[in-house]
PDB file of C-alpha atoms in Angstrom:
ATOM      1  CA  ALA A 176      12.541  -8.245  11.411  1.00  0.00           C
ATOM      2  CA  GLN A 177      11.610  -5.548   8.938  1.00  0.00           C
ATOM      3  CA  ARG A 178       9.039  -3.226  10.404  1.00  0.00           C
ATOM      4  CA  VAL A 179       7.621   0.283  10.039  1.00  0.00           C
ATOM      5  CA  THR A 180       6.106   2.179  12.932  1.00  0.00           C
ATOM      6  CA  GLN A 181       3.975   5.294  12.728  1.00  0.00           C
ATOM      7  CA  PRO A 182       3.266   6.204  16.335  1.00  0.00           C
ATOM      8  CA  GLU A 183       0.462   8.691  15.688  1.00  0.00           C
ATOM      9  CA  LYS A 184      -2.918   7.574  14.392  1.00  0.00           C
ATOM     10  CA  LEU A 185      -4.153  11.139  14.086  1.00  0.00           C
ATOM     11  CA  LEU A 186      -2.394  14.456  13.736  1.00  0.00           C
ATOM     12  CA  SER A 187      -4.553  17.566  13.798  1.00  0.00           C
ATOM     13  CA  VAL A 188      -3.098  20.987  12.991  1.00  0.00           C
ATOM     14  CA  PHE A 189      -4.341  24.385  11.896  1.00  0.00           C
ATOM     15  CA  LYS A 190      -3.756  25.710   8.408  1.00  0.00           C
ATOM     16  CA  GLY A 191      -0.345  27.343   8.151  1.00  0.00           C
ATOM     17  CA  ALA A 192       1.140  25.367  11.036  1.00  0.00           C
ATOM     18  CA  PRO A 193       4.168  23.114  10.552  1.00  0.00           C
ATOM     19  CA  VAL A 194       3.573  19.398  10.172  1.00  0.00           C
ATOM     20  CA  GLU A 195       5.741  16.427  11.070  1.00  0.00           C
ATOM     21  CA  LEU A 196       4.477  12.903  10.534  1.00  0.00           C
ATOM     22  CA  LYS A 197       6.695  10.420  12.310  1.00  0.00           C
ATOM     23  CA  CYS A 198       7.996   7.179  10.858  1.00  0.00           C
ATOM     24  CA  ASN A 199      10.508   4.779  12.366  1.00  0.00           C
ATOM     25  CA  TYR A 200      11.737   1.607  10.749  1.00  0.00           C
ATOM     26  CA  SER A 201      13.574  -1.570  11.590  1.00  0.00           C
ATOM     27  CA  TYR A 202      15.852  -2.882   8.845  1.00  0.00           C
ATOM     28  CA  SER A 203      19.328  -4.297   8.505  1.00  0.00           C
ATOM     29  CA  GLY A 204      21.197  -2.871   5.573  1.00  0.00           C
ATOM     30  CA  SER A 205      20.406   0.118   3.380  1.00  0.00           C
ATOM     31  CA  PRO A 206      16.668   0.777   3.506  1.00  0.00           C
ATOM     32  CA  GLU A 207      14.556   2.136   0.697  1.00  0.00           C
ATOM     33  CA  LEU A 208      11.730   4.218   2.129  1.00  0.00           C
ATOM     34  CA  PHE A 209       8.614   5.809   0.730  1.00  0.00           C
ATOM     35  CA  TRP A 210       5.706   7.960   1.793  1.00  0.00           C
ATOM     36  CA  TYR A 211       2.354   7.074   0.233  1.00  0.00           C
ATOM     37  CA  VAL A 212      -0.748   9.238   0.558  1.00  0.00           C
ATOM     38  CA  GLN A 213      -4.432   8.472   0.241  1.00  0.00           C
ATOM     39  CA  TYR A 214      -6.789  11.408  -0.193  1.00  0.00           C
ATOM     40  CA  SER A 215     -10.483  10.960   0.505  1.00  0.00           C
ATOM     41  CA  ARG A 216     -12.106   8.607  -2.025  1.00  0.00           C
ATOM     42  CA  GLN A 217      -8.863   8.230  -3.978  1.00  0.00           C
ATOM     43  CA  ARG A 218      -6.430   5.402  -4.352  1.00  0.00           C
ATOM     44  CA  LEU A 219      -3.122   5.065  -2.599  1.00  0.00           C
ATOM     45  CA  GLN A 220      -0.410   6.990  -4.434  1.00  0.00           C
ATOM     46  CA  LEU A 221       3.261   7.663  -4.028  1.00  0.00           C
ATOM     47  CA  LEU A 222       4.131  10.984  -2.435  1.00  0.00           C
ATOM     48  CA  LEU A 223       7.890  10.766  -2.278  1.00  0.00           C
ATOM     49  CA  ARG A 224      10.896   8.439  -2.032  1.00  0.00           C
ATOM     50  CA  HIS A 225      13.976   8.983   0.055  1.00  0.00           C
ATOM     51  CA  ILE A 226      16.257   8.168  -2.869  1.00  0.00           C
ATOM     52  CA  SER A 227      15.060  11.088  -4.941  1.00  0.00           C
ATOM     53  CA  ARG A 228      15.491  13.604  -2.110  1.00  0.00           C
ATOM     54  CA  GLU A 229      12.796  15.742  -3.701  1.00  0.00           C
ATOM     55  CA  SER A 230      10.105  18.009  -2.332  1.00  0.00           C
ATOM     56  CA  ILE A 231       6.579  17.148  -3.420  1.00  0.00           C
ATOM     57  CA  LYS A 232       3.673  19.487  -2.623  1.00  0.00           C
ATOM     58  CA  GLY A 233       5.963  21.152  -0.111  1.00  0.00           C
ATOM     59  CA  PHE A 234       6.671  17.907   1.739  1.00  0.00           C
ATOM     60  CA  THR A 235      10.158  16.619   2.430  1.00  0.00           C
ATOM     61  CA  ALA A 236      11.468  13.591   4.257  1.00  0.00           C
ATOM     62  CA  ASP A 237      15.011  12.893   5.345  1.00  0.00           C
ATOM     63  CA  LEU A 238      16.359   9.464   6.088  1.00  0.00           C
ATOM     64  CA  ASN A 239      18.135   9.396   9.446  1.00  0.00           C
ATOM     65  CA  LYS A 240      19.920   6.078   9.702  1.00  0.00           C
ATOM     66  CA  GLY A 241      21.190   6.790  13.209  1.00  0.00           C
ATOM     67  CA  GLU A 242      17.661   7.236  14.530  1.00  0.00           C
ATOM     68  CA  THR A 243      16.146   4.826  11.966  1.00  0.00           C
ATOM     69  CA  SER A 244      13.597   7.474  11.098  1.00  0.00           C
ATOM     70  CA  PHE A 245      12.037   8.904   7.954  1.00  0.00           C
ATOM     71  CA  HIS A 246       9.784  11.653   9.197  1.00  0.00           C
ATOM     72  CA  LEU A 247       7.618  13.616   6.742  1.00  0.00           C
ATOM     73  CA  LYS A 248       7.651  17.379   7.135  1.00  0.00           C
ATOM     74  CA  LYS A 249       5.962  20.422   5.722  1.00  0.00           C
ATOM     75  CA  PRO A 250       6.546  23.948   7.031  1.00  0.00           C
ATOM     76  CA  PHE A 251       3.048  25.296   6.363  1.00  0.00           C
ATOM     77  CA  ALA A 252       0.124  22.896   6.212  1.00  0.00           C
ATOM     78  CA  GLN A 253      -2.729  23.452   3.753  1.00  0.00           C
ATOM     79  CA  GLU A 254      -6.289  22.179   4.055  1.00  0.00           C
ATOM     80  CA  GLU A 255      -5.797  20.068   0.920  1.00  0.00           C
ATOM     81  CA  ASP A 256      -3.058  18.153   2.733  1.00  0.00           C
ATOM     82  CA  SER A 257      -5.720  16.431   4.830  1.00  0.00           C
ATOM     83  CA  ALA A 258      -5.357  12.743   4.035  1.00  0.00           C
ATOM     84  CA  MET A 259      -4.069   9.402   5.293  1.00  0.00           C
ATOM     85  CA  TYR A 260      -0.292   9.067   5.088  1.00  0.00           C
ATOM     86  CA  TYR A 261       1.573   5.773   5.063  1.00  0.00           C
ATOM     87  CA  CYS A 262       5.276   5.251   5.499  1.00  0.00           C
ATOM     88  CA  ALA A 263       6.570   2.177   3.671  1.00  0.00           C
ATOM     89  CA  LEU A 264       9.787   0.195   3.496  1.00  0.00           C
ATOM     90  CA  ARG A 265      10.809  -1.793   0.450  1.00  0.00           C
ATOM     91  CA  SER A 266      11.583  -5.319   1.539  1.00  0.00           C
ATOM     92  CA  SER A 267      15.009  -6.758   0.994  1.00  0.00           C
ATOM     93  CA  SER A 268      13.430  -9.786  -0.652  1.00  0.00           C
ATOM     94  CA  ASN A 269      13.712 -10.100  -4.422  1.00  0.00           C
ATOM     95  CA  THR A 270      10.040  -9.315  -4.799  1.00  0.00           C
ATOM     96  CA  GLY A 271      10.331  -5.719  -3.659  1.00  0.00           C
ATOM     97  CA  LYS A 272       7.142  -5.933  -1.651  1.00  0.00           C
ATOM     98  CA  LEU A 273       6.317  -2.974   0.544  1.00  0.00           C
ATOM     99  CA  ILE A 274       6.029  -3.091   4.306  1.00  0.00           C
ATOM    100  CA  PHE A 275       3.658  -0.384   5.498  1.00  0.00           C
ATOM    101  CA  GLY A 276       3.178   1.395   8.763  1.00  0.00           C
ATOM    102  CA  GLN A 277      -0.271   1.715  10.295  1.00  0.00           C
ATOM    103  CA  GLY A 278      -0.808   5.119   8.790  1.00  0.00           C
ATOM    104  CA  THR A 279      -1.402   8.591  10.202  1.00  0.00           C
ATOM    105  CA  THR A 280      -4.477  10.670   9.452  1.00  0.00           C
ATOM    106  CA  LEU A 281      -3.529  14.287   8.943  1.00  0.00           C
ATOM    107  CA  GLN A 282      -6.337  16.728   9.584  1.00  0.00           C
ATOM    108  CA  VAL A 283      -5.684  20.350   8.667  1.00  0.00           C
ATOM    109  CA  LYS A 284      -8.237  22.677  10.169  1.00  0.00           C
ATOM    110  CA  PRO A 285      -9.075  26.061   8.656  1.00  0.00           C
TER     111      PRO A 285
ATOM    112  CA  ASP B 418      -5.061   2.909 -19.864  1.00  0.00           C
ATOM    113  CA  THR B 419      -5.969   4.888 -16.815  1.00  0.00           C
ATOM    114  CA  GLY B 420      -4.146   2.848 -14.250  1.00  0.00           C
ATOM    115  CA  VAL B 421      -4.650  -0.298 -12.244  1.00  0.00           C
ATOM    116  CA  SER B 422      -8.280  -1.395 -12.149  1.00  0.00           C
ATOM    117  CA  GLN B 423      -9.990  -3.801  -9.782  1.00  0.00           C
ATOM    118  CA  ASN B 424     -13.383  -5.478  -9.914  1.00  0.00           C
ATOM    119  CA  PRO B 425     -15.701  -5.581  -8.183  1.00  0.00           C
ATOM    120  CA  ARG B 426     -15.230  -2.489  -6.064  1.00  0.00           C
ATOM    121  CA  HIS B 427     -17.444  -3.885  -3.327  1.00  0.00           C
ATOM    122  CA  LYS B 428     -18.473  -7.415  -2.449  1.00  0.00           C
ATOM    123  CA  ILE B 429     -20.822  -8.521   0.294  1.00  0.00           C
ATOM    124  CA  THR B 430     -21.044 -12.220   0.900  1.00  0.00           C
ATOM    125  CA  LYS B 431     -22.210 -14.686   3.503  1.00  0.00           C
ATOM    126  CA  ARG B 432     -19.805 -16.687   5.566  1.00  0.00           C
ATOM    127  CA  GLY B 433     -18.824 -19.893   3.820  1.00  0.00           C
ATOM    128  CA  GLN B 434     -19.266 -18.578   0.279  1.00  0.00           C
ATOM    129  CA  ASN B 435     -16.469 -18.301  -2.257  1.00  0.00           C
ATOM    130  CA  VAL B 436     -15.477 -14.969  -3.776  1.00  0.00           C
ATOM    131  CA  THR B 437     -13.172 -13.972  -6.610  1.00  0.00           C
ATOM    132  CA  PHE B 438     -11.598 -10.593  -7.283  1.00  0.00           C
ATOM    133  CA  ARG B 439      -9.925  -9.385 -10.423  1.00  0.00           C
ATOM    134  CA  CYS B 440      -7.030  -7.004 -10.956  1.00  0.00           C
ATOM    135  CA  ASP B 441      -5.987  -5.501 -14.272  1.00  0.00           C
ATOM    136  CA  PRO B 442      -2.537  -3.944 -13.946  1.00  0.00           C
ATOM    137  CA  ILE B 443      -1.139  -1.157 -16.058  1.00  0.00           C
ATOM    138  CA  SER B 444      -0.290  -2.483 -19.504  1.00  0.00           C
ATOM    139  CA  GLU B 445       3.152  -4.051 -19.737  1.00  0.00           C
ATOM    140  CA  HIS B 446       3.686  -3.986 -16.003  1.00  0.00           C
ATOM    141  CA  ASN B 447       5.152  -7.415 -15.454  1.00  0.00           C
ATOM    142  CA  ARG B 448       5.160  -7.329 -11.639  1.00  0.00           C
ATOM    143  CA  LEU B 449       1.938  -7.523  -9.649  1.00  0.00           C
ATOM    144  CA  TYR B 450       1.210  -7.503  -5.918  1.00  0.00           C
ATOM    145  CA  TRP B 451      -1.831  -8.214  -3.782  1.00  0.00           C
ATOM    146  CA  TYR B 452      -2.177  -6.558  -0.391  1.00  0.00           C
ATOM    147  CA  ARG B 453      -4.871  -6.701   2.270  1.00  0.00           C
ATOM    148  CA  GLN B 454      -5.845  -3.771   4.429  1.00  0.00           C
ATOM    149  CA  THR B 455      -7.986  -4.092   7.523  1.00  0.00           C
ATOM    150  CA  LEU B 456      -9.557  -1.192   9.387  1.00  0.00           C
ATOM    151  CA  GLY B 457      -7.012   1.047  11.037  1.00  0.00           C
ATOM    152  CA  GLN B 458      -4.035  -0.767   9.566  1.00  0.00           C
ATOM    153  CA  GLY B 459      -1.693  -0.231   6.671  1.00  0.00           C
ATOM    154  CA  PRO B 460      -1.720  -2.580   3.689  1.00  0.00           C
ATOM    155  CA  GLU B 461      -0.167  -6.007   4.320  1.00  0.00           C
ATOM    156  CA  PHE B 462       1.488  -8.021   1.595  1.00  0.00           C
ATOM    157  CA  LEU B 463      -0.299 -11.163   0.423  1.00  0.00           C
ATOM    158  CA  THR B 464       1.378 -12.367  -2.747  1.00  0.00           C
ATOM    159  CA  TYR B 465       3.566 -11.373  -5.694  1.00  0.00           C
ATOM    160  CA  PHE B 466       3.679 -12.291  -9.376  1.00  0.00           C
ATOM    161  CA  GLN B 467       6.392 -11.720 -11.906  1.00  0.00           C
ATOM    162  CA  ASN B 468       4.697 -12.285 -15.231  1.00  0.00           C
ATOM    163  CA  GLU B 469       2.650 -15.456 -14.676  1.00  0.00           C
ATOM    164  CA  ALA B 470       4.874 -16.881 -11.939  1.00  0.00           C
ATOM    165  CA  GLN B 471       3.766 -16.546  -8.331  1.00  0.00           C
ATOM    166  CA  LEU B 472       7.072 -16.001  -6.584  1.00  0.00           C
ATOM    167  CA  GLU B 473       6.122 -15.199  -3.012  1.00  0.00           C
ATOM    168  CA  LYS B 474       3.172 -15.832  -0.717  1.00  0.00           C
ATOM    169  CA  SER B 475       2.692 -14.380   2.734  1.00  0.00           C
ATOM    170  CA  ARG B 476       1.805 -16.493   5.756  1.00  0.00           C
ATOM    171  CA  LEU B 477      -1.396 -14.444   5.733  1.00  0.00           C
ATOM    172  CA  LEU B 478      -2.399 -16.342   2.616  1.00  0.00           C
ATOM    173  CA  SER B 479      -4.027 -19.417   4.118  1.00  0.00           C
ATOM    174  CA  ASP B 480      -4.940 -22.441   2.032  1.00  0.00           C
ATOM    175  CA  ARG B 481      -8.376 -20.898   1.487  1.00  0.00           C
ATOM    176  CA  PHE B 482      -6.734 -18.201  -0.620  1.00  0.00           C
ATOM    177  CA  SER B 483      -5.477 -18.739  -4.131  1.00  0.00           C
ATOM    178  CA  ALA B 484      -4.177 -16.282  -6.683  1.00  0.00           C
ATOM    179  CA  GLU B 485      -3.450 -16.664 -10.350  1.00  0.00           C
ATOM    180  CA  ARG B 486      -2.083 -14.649 -13.213  1.00  0.00           C
ATOM    181  CA  PRO B 487      -2.533 -17.056 -16.084  1.00  0.00           C
ATOM    182  CA  LYS B 488      -1.155 -15.057 -18.989  1.00  0.00           C
ATOM    183  CA  GLY B 489       0.945 -12.573 -17.124  1.00  0.00           C
ATOM    184  CA  SER B 490      -1.671  -9.869 -17.555  1.00  0.00           C
ATOM    185  CA  PHE B 491      -4.699  -9.713 -15.237  1.00  0.00           C
ATOM    186  CA  SER B 492      -4.740 -11.526 -11.912  1.00  0.00           C
ATOM    187  CA  THR B 493      -7.468 -13.099  -9.794  1.00  0.00           C
ATOM    188  CA  LEU B 494      -7.608 -13.642  -6.065  1.00  0.00           C
ATOM    189  CA  GLU B 495     -10.059 -16.252  -4.827  1.00  0.00           C
ATOM    190  CA  ILE B 496     -11.119 -16.824  -1.242  1.00  0.00           C
ATOM    191  CA  GLN B 497     -12.898 -20.082  -0.498  1.00  0.00           C
ATOM    192  CA  ARG B 498     -15.205 -20.665   2.469  1.00  0.00           C
ATOM    193  CA  THR B 499     -15.032 -17.023   3.514  1.00  0.00           C
ATOM    194  CA  GLU B 500     -14.867 -16.127   7.193  1.00  0.00           C
ATOM    195  CA  GLN B 501     -15.789 -12.883   8.913  1.00  0.00           C
ATOM    196  CA  GLY B 502     -12.104 -12.255   9.509  1.00  0.00           C
ATOM    197  CA  ASP B 503     -11.613 -12.029   5.746  1.00  0.00           C
ATOM    198  CA  SER B 504     -13.520  -8.742   5.703  1.00  0.00           C
ATOM    199  CA  ALA B 505     -11.014  -6.177   4.451  1.00  0.00           C
ATOM    200  CA  MET B 506      -9.941  -4.038   1.519  1.00  0.00           C
ATOM    201  CA  TYR B 507      -7.991  -6.050  -1.033  1.00  0.00           C
ATOM    202  CA  LEU B 508      -5.516  -3.948  -2.986  1.00  0.00           C
ATOM    203  CA  CYS B 509      -3.643  -4.726  -6.163  1.00  0.00           C
ATOM    204  CA  ALA B 510      -0.498  -2.922  -7.277  1.00  0.00           C
ATOM    205  CA  SER B 511       1.737  -3.184 -10.309  1.00  0.00           C
ATOM    206  CA  ILE B 512       5.175  -2.024 -11.321  1.00  0.00           C
ATOM    207  CA  SER B 513       7.007  -2.089 -14.614  1.00  0.00           C
ATOM    208  CA  ARG B 514       9.939  -4.302 -15.471  1.00  0.00           C
ATOM    209  CA  GLY B 515      12.359  -1.496 -15.957  1.00  0.00           C
ATOM    210  CA  SER B 516      11.171   0.739 -13.174  1.00  0.00           C
ATOM    211  CA  ASP B 517      14.040   2.785 -11.863  1.00  0.00           C
ATOM    212  CA  ASN B 518      12.139   4.285  -8.974  1.00  0.00           C
ATOM    213  CA  ASN B 519      10.319   1.221  -7.614  1.00  0.00           C
ATOM    214  CA  GLU B 520       6.998   3.024  -7.565  1.00  0.00           C
ATOM    215  CA  GLN B 521       4.095   0.658  -7.127  1.00  0.00           C
ATOM    216  CA  PHE B 522       0.844   1.843  -8.704  1.00  0.00           C
ATOM    217  CA  PHE B 523      -2.209   0.877  -6.727  1.00  0.00           C
ATOM    218  CA  GLY B 524      -5.720   0.062  -7.802  1.00  0.00           C
ATOM    219  CA  PRO B 525      -8.816   1.391  -6.028  1.00  0.00           C
ATOM    220  CA  GLY B 526      -9.263  -1.843  -4.106  1.00  0.00           C
ATOM    221  CA  THR B 527     -12.089  -4.321  -3.581  1.00  0.00           C
ATOM    222  CA  ARG B 528     -13.868  -3.994  -0.264  1.00  0.00           C
ATOM    223  CA  LEU B 529     -15.048  -7.374   0.995  1.00  0.00           C
ATOM    224  CA  THR B 530     -17.664  -7.684   3.717  1.00  0.00           C
ATOM    225  CA  VAL B 531     -18.382 -11.149   5.059  1.00  0.00           C
ATOM    226  CA  LEU B 532     -21.650 -11.391   6.986  1.00  0.00           C
TER     227      LEU B 532
END
């Protein structure tokens, strides 16, 4: 079964501290993984994709096939990073639907 | 075109009533998805359209749910005989035909409350 697990519902850190949002997946084959973010009162939007291997707003995520993980990291958290973060897996079906984790609320305290 | 739009943004209804939501995708996006999000959960896939063809439906989509995309542009999602368990945020997303990064663009959602 294709599944995404985000074990933490809430992650609370102080400004300037490192952040790691955990994501594990279950998938047979080559997965395509994403991180989506939802800021307060805004719509869900793409943060980054594993394929592009880019850093967005200081965030990076590395696909670890051995551990079936795609954790999101940032070395120094900012207050504006406070948001809900969802890890998502693109389904192997022809439709390309996304399978989301439960989400993690990141709270960055001043 | 400022992105995917959804109407209404909020809907409160009584159990047993029918409701209909509308999604207007980004122009020329030929692929359209509906998701449902309940409190404390991530979005869950409901159904998918490529142009006007509905190509996949989730088991979550009971026979009380129906979705259409008559001209391959906007889409509607109807729920008949609503139940309290239907209370959720209903999200629409679209993606272009030639997308090389598979980014789905989401609308703001319609929040349904069934009393």
